[in-house]
Amino acid sequence: MDITAIYPGTFDPVTLGHIDVAGRAAKMFDQLIIGVAASPGKQPHFDLNHRCDMVGEVLSEFSNVRVETFTGLLVDFAKQQNASVIVRGLRAVSDFEYEVQLANLNRQMEPDVETVFVAAASQYTFVSSSIVREIAALGGDVSKFVDPLVESALKERNRK
Ligand code: COA
């Protein structure tokens, strides 16, 4: 039986930490869909299509990965995509409480969709999209945290 998993997030922008988690998940499941959430409440820095394009480009080497955007509930998106697994990355103990809450809420709404946690690589445990945006906005070097394509997009965005 083929298993399709979804790795959701805002990816504003995608970091090497996200790529690490996605790469591990791509090896575990037959199909991996990266679900780029609109997340209007977070007032994203990059628009939805740009975030989606960047994720697609940095993960283009994985033949079983595709990228989709979604605007509603994650569980509805999972059903629509025939996905039975949600993948979430865990960086540190501090992620755990929130992640278990999300997993339980999603399970209440859709018991057939299981959440699987992937441990992020230790060198990325302190990386987050907002920290990357802040370093870039202040003229710092983000090359250790993001793909060169994302680094260029941040520079371009900060020039405006
Ligand atoms: N490497 C680097 N950064 C990581 C990471 C990793 N492995 N894992 C998480 N992060 C970062 C993210 O970049 C993000 O950083 P930021 O807050 O500085 O921008 C932060 O950790 C939080 O990430 P995450 O928890 O994945 O939040 P998100 O906003 O990216 O995604 C959704 C959350 C989209 C999965 C969730 O809001 C959702 O499901 N939305 C749909 C609506 C819905 O169904 N709501 C009900 C849910 S019960």
XYZ file of C-alpha atoms and ligand atoms in Angstrom:
208
model
C 0.000 0.000 0.000
C 1.433 3.380 -1.020
C 1.594 5.914 1.795
C 1.286 9.609 1.064
C 2.476 12.016 3.753
C 2.142 15.769 4.093
C 4.816 17.996 5.598
C 2.998 21.274 6.330
C 4.381 24.648 7.293
C 4.440 28.308 6.393
C 8.003 28.065 4.999
C 8.556 31.830 5.190
C 11.181 31.097 3.924
C 12.184 27.430 3.678
C 15.403 26.764 5.654
C 18.043 24.022 5.576
C 16.282 22.675 8.696
C 13.057 22.197 6.732
C 14.991 20.623 3.847
C 16.622 18.192 6.272
C 13.240 17.099 7.685
C 11.698 16.853 4.200
C 14.619 14.752 2.945
C 14.249 12.296 5.832
C 10.476 12.082 5.315
C 10.901 11.558 1.552
C 12.848 8.376 2.338
C 10.142 7.113 4.706
C 7.032 7.527 2.534
C 6.087 6.743 -1.055
C 4.881 10.266 -1.760
C 5.614 13.412 0.204
C 3.570 16.544 -0.327
C 4.991 19.744 1.081
C 1.906 21.711 2.120
C 2.708 25.408 2.076
C 0.108 27.059 4.302
C -1.227 30.509 3.504
C -1.007 31.345 7.267
C -2.522 34.849 6.876
C -2.351 35.318 10.661
C 1.465 35.248 10.455
C 1.494 38.060 7.853
C 4.163 36.268 5.819
C 7.182 38.100 4.465
C 7.047 36.245 1.094
C 3.755 35.717 -0.723
C 2.297 32.228 -0.938
C 3.330 31.488 -4.541
C 6.872 32.701 -3.960
C 7.201 30.509 -0.835
C 5.832 27.563 -2.816
C 8.224 28.146 -5.745
C 11.238 28.364 -3.423
C 10.279 25.110 -1.666
C 9.814 23.402 -5.061
C 13.219 24.510 -6.291
C 15.197 23.552 -3.199
C 13.566 20.110 -3.092
C 13.654 19.438 -6.848
C 16.161 16.578 -6.447
C 13.526 14.407 -4.700
C 11.413 12.643 -7.319
C 8.663 11.625 -4.844
C 8.168 15.137 -3.425
C 5.692 17.680 -4.743
C 4.675 21.045 -3.394
C 1.122 22.354 -2.987
C -0.370 25.392 -1.308
C -3.373 25.221 1.034
C -5.575 27.749 2.778
C -8.030 25.825 4.983
C -7.637 23.204 7.670
C -4.628 20.916 7.421
C -6.766 17.789 7.940
C -9.088 18.793 5.074
C -6.053 19.296 2.848
C -4.717 15.882 3.916
C -8.023 14.167 3.013
C -8.194 15.998 -0.292
C -4.691 14.757 -1.134
C -5.421 11.183 0.086
C -2.637 11.554 2.636
C -2.742 9.374 5.756
C 0.279 10.897 7.533
C 1.244 14.389 8.690
C 4.983 14.900 9.197
C 6.263 17.418 11.727
C 9.852 18.170 12.614
C 10.962 18.315 16.245
C 13.968 20.521 16.933
C 14.036 20.598 20.731
C 11.934 19.741 23.759
C 10.420 23.226 23.485
C 8.681 22.179 20.226
C 7.115 19.133 21.870
C 4.205 20.638 23.812
C 2.876 22.651 20.871
C 3.381 19.770 18.453
C 1.511 17.279 20.633
C -1.339 19.783 20.961
C -1.516 20.160 17.157
C -1.319 16.392 16.647
C -4.133 15.750 19.130
C -6.347 18.473 17.682
C -5.803 17.115 14.190
C -6.546 13.585 15.427
C -9.798 14.768 17.045
C -10.865 16.278 13.733
C -9.608 13.424 11.547
C -8.802 10.162 13.372
C -7.566 8.440 10.204
C -4.646 10.829 9.744
C -1.621 10.005 11.902
C 1.092 12.519 12.886
C 4.696 11.321 12.672
C 7.552 13.325 14.227
C 10.965 13.509 12.614
C 13.953 14.622 14.693
C 15.675 17.535 12.990
C 19.456 17.320 12.499
C 21.295 18.794 15.487
C 23.013 21.531 13.456
C 19.618 23.039 12.619
C 17.885 22.807 15.989
C 18.228 26.556 16.598
C 17.158 27.655 13.107
C 13.737 29.185 12.447
C 12.331 31.186 9.560
C 11.831 34.346 11.621
C 15.412 34.260 12.927
C 16.714 33.853 9.370
C 14.568 36.805 8.232
C 15.848 38.948 11.077
C 19.536 38.149 10.444
C 19.085 38.858 6.723
C 17.248 42.124 7.378
C 20.129 43.267 9.586
C 22.698 42.463 6.904
C 23.983 39.234 8.481
C 25.149 36.090 6.711
C 22.416 33.448 6.422
C 24.296 31.115 4.067
C 24.640 28.435 6.775
C 20.867 28.323 7.308
C 19.279 28.594 3.856
C 19.839 27.528 0.250
C 21.633 30.160 -1.944
C 18.371 30.682 -3.842
C 16.604 31.691 -0.628
C 19.563 33.847 0.421
C 19.230 35.789 -2.867
C 15.469 36.156 -2.397
C 16.009 37.569 1.105
C 18.607 40.037 -0.188
C 16.286 41.102 -3.004
C 13.339 41.517 -0.607
C 15.417 43.568 1.828
C 16.620 45.897 -0.946
C 12.997 47.008 -1.561
N 13.848 23.765 10.719
C 13.778 25.093 10.744
N 12.729 25.774 11.217
C 11.701 25.046 11.666
C 11.695 23.651 11.673
C 12.841 22.992 11.173
N 12.955 21.673 11.158
N 10.535 23.234 12.206
C 9.842 24.325 12.514
N 10.547 25.410 12.189
C 10.192 26.805 12.421
C 9.357 27.413 11.355
O 10.160 27.998 10.362
C 8.595 28.445 12.115
O 9.427 29.558 12.315
P 8.835 30.987 12.570
O 7.754 30.878 13.582
O 10.043 31.693 13.038
O 8.331 31.448 11.259
C 8.398 27.848 13.471
O 9.407 26.891 13.582
C 7.075 27.234 13.656
O 6.931 26.308 12.643
P 5.601 25.547 12.481
O 5.103 25.084 13.768
O 5.802 24.553 11.383
O 4.615 26.683 12.077
P 4.198 27.058 10.728
O 3.517 28.347 10.862
O 5.316 27.011 9.763
O 3.108 25.920 10.318
C 0.925 24.900 10.330
C 1.997 25.625 11.138
C 0.797 25.482 8.938
C 1.305 23.438 10.185
C -0.376 25.029 11.132
O -0.592 26.386 11.434
C -1.562 24.519 10.343
O -1.817 23.345 10.308
N -2.327 25.450 9.722
C -3.500 25.132 8.940
C -4.780 25.512 9.679
C -5.145 24.417 10.654
O -5.398 23.297 10.301
N -5.218 24.812 11.936
C -5.558 23.913 13.004
C -4.352 23.132 13.451
S -4.767 22.101 14.815
